[in-house]
Amino acid sequence: MNPMTRPVSAPRASSNGADTAQQLDHLYTQFELALNAGDWAALGALDIQLSEALHRFKQQPLNADTKAALTRLNAFYTTMISEGRKEQARIRLQLSQQEATKQGVMAYLGHHE
């Protein structure tokens, strides 16, 4: 297991809006830590937890703190998507470079036999 990957506690169902905002803030912090660590597995797990939490929270009225926490998470999602696309591009480039190197080695070996 990646040392940066650690189980993340799922937010509890809350009884009031302040608890909901705190739970969303906690998830936001966990998302930040995982993104900064480049821990894509943790980000995936957190995404599932957020989806489950949002499903529970939609049954409740949203106070100003909860709306602010959701707005902050939504803005951070844009950052995460951008970083994910950069990582995809980096991996694509790495794979294409490996393929080019492999083809070069095969050509070299075929030429020197």
Coordinates of C-alpha atoms in Angstrom, one line a residue:
M1 CA 0.0 0.0 0.0
N2 CA 1.2 3.5 -0.8
P3 CA 2.3 5.1 2.5
M4 CA 0.3 8.2 1.5
T5 CA -2.8 6.1 1.0
R6 CA -4.6 5.8 4.3
P7 CA -8.2 4.9 5.1
V8 CA -10.3 8.0 5.1
S9 CA -13.2 8.1 7.6
A10 CA -16.5 8.6 5.9
P11 CA -18.6 11.5 7.1
R12 CA -21.4 10.6 9.5
A13 CA -24.9 11.6 8.8
S14 CA -25.4 14.8 10.6
S15 CA -28.3 16.2 12.6
N16 CA -27.7 19.8 11.7
G17 CA -26.2 22.0 9.1
A18 CA -23.1 22.9 11.1
D19 CA -22.1 19.3 11.3
T20 CA -22.7 18.9 7.6
A21 CA -20.5 21.9 6.8
Q22 CA -17.8 20.5 9.1
Q23 CA -18.0 17.1 7.4
L24 CA -17.7 18.7 3.9
D25 CA -14.7 20.8 5.2
H26 CA -13.1 17.6 6.4
L27 CA -13.5 16.0 3.0
Y28 CA -12.1 19.1 1.3
T29 CA -9.0 18.8 3.5
Q30 CA -8.7 15.1 2.7
F31 CA -9.0 15.9 -1.0
E32 CA -6.3 18.6 -0.8
L33 CA -3.9 16.2 1.0
A34 CA -4.5 13.4 -1.5
L35 CA -4.1 15.7 -4.5
N36 CA -0.9 17.2 -3.1
A37 CA 0.5 13.7 -2.5
G38 CA -0.5 12.6 -6.0
D39 CA -2.5 9.8 -4.4
W40 CA -5.1 9.1 -7.2
A41 CA -6.4 6.0 -5.4
A42 CA -7.3 8.1 -2.3
L43 CA -8.9 10.7 -4.5
G44 CA -11.1 8.0 -6.1
A45 CA -12.1 6.8 -2.6
L46 CA -12.8 10.3 -1.5
D47 CA -14.9 11.0 -4.6
I48 CA -17.1 8.0 -3.7
Q49 CA -17.4 9.2 -0.1
L50 CA -18.4 12.7 -1.2
S51 CA -21.0 11.2 -3.6
E52 CA -22.5 9.2 -0.7
A53 CA -22.4 12.2 1.7
L54 CA -24.1 14.4 -0.9
H55 CA -26.8 11.8 -1.3
R56 CA -27.4 11.9 2.5
F57 CA -27.2 15.6 2.7
K58 CA -29.7 16.4 0.0
Q59 CA -32.4 15.3 2.4
Q60 CA -31.5 18.2 4.6
P61 CA -32.0 22.0 4.3
L62 CA -28.7 23.6 3.5
N63 CA -27.5 26.5 5.7
A64 CA -25.0 29.2 4.6
D65 CA -22.0 27.3 6.0
T66 CA -22.9 24.1 4.1
K67 CA -23.5 26.0 0.9
A68 CA -20.1 27.7 1.3
A69 CA -18.4 24.3 1.9
L70 CA -20.1 22.9 -1.2
T71 CA -19.0 25.9 -3.3
R72 CA -15.5 25.4 -2.1
L73 CA -15.5 21.7 -2.9
N74 CA -17.0 22.4 -6.3
A75 CA -14.2 24.9 -7.1
F76 CA -11.6 22.4 -5.9
Y77 CA -13.1 19.8 -8.2
T78 CA -12.1 22.0 -11.1
T79 CA -8.6 22.0 -9.8
M80 CA -8.6 18.2 -9.4
I81 CA -10.0 17.6 -12.9
S82 CA -7.2 19.9 -14.3
E83 CA -4.5 18.0 -12.4
G84 CA -6.0 14.7 -13.5
R85 CA -5.8 15.7 -17.1
K86 CA -2.2 16.8 -16.6
E87 CA -1.4 13.5 -15.1
Q88 CA -3.1 11.7 -18.0
A89 CA -1.0 13.7 -20.5
R90 CA 2.2 13.0 -18.5
I91 CA 1.4 9.2 -18.5
R92 CA 0.5 9.2 -22.3
L93 CA 3.8 11.0 -23.1
Q94 CA 5.7 8.5 -20.9
L95 CA 4.1 5.5 -22.6
S96 CA 4.7 6.9 -26.1
Q97 CA 8.4 7.5 -25.2
Q98 CA 8.7 4.0 -23.9
E99 CA 7.2 2.6 -27.1
A100 CA 9.6 4.7 -29.2
T101 CA 12.5 3.5 -27.1
K102 CA 11.3 -0.1 -27.5
Q103 CA 11.1 0.3 -31.3
G104 CA 14.6 1.8 -31.3
V105 CA 16.0 -1.1 -29.3
M106 CA 14.3 -3.6 -31.6
A107 CA 15.6 -1.9 -34.7
Y108 CA 19.1 -1.8 -33.2
L109 CA 19.0 -5.5 -32.2
G110 CA 17.7 -6.5 -35.7
H111 CA 20.4 -4.5 -37.4
H112 CA 23.2 -5.9 -35.3
E113 CA 22.4 -9.6 -35.5

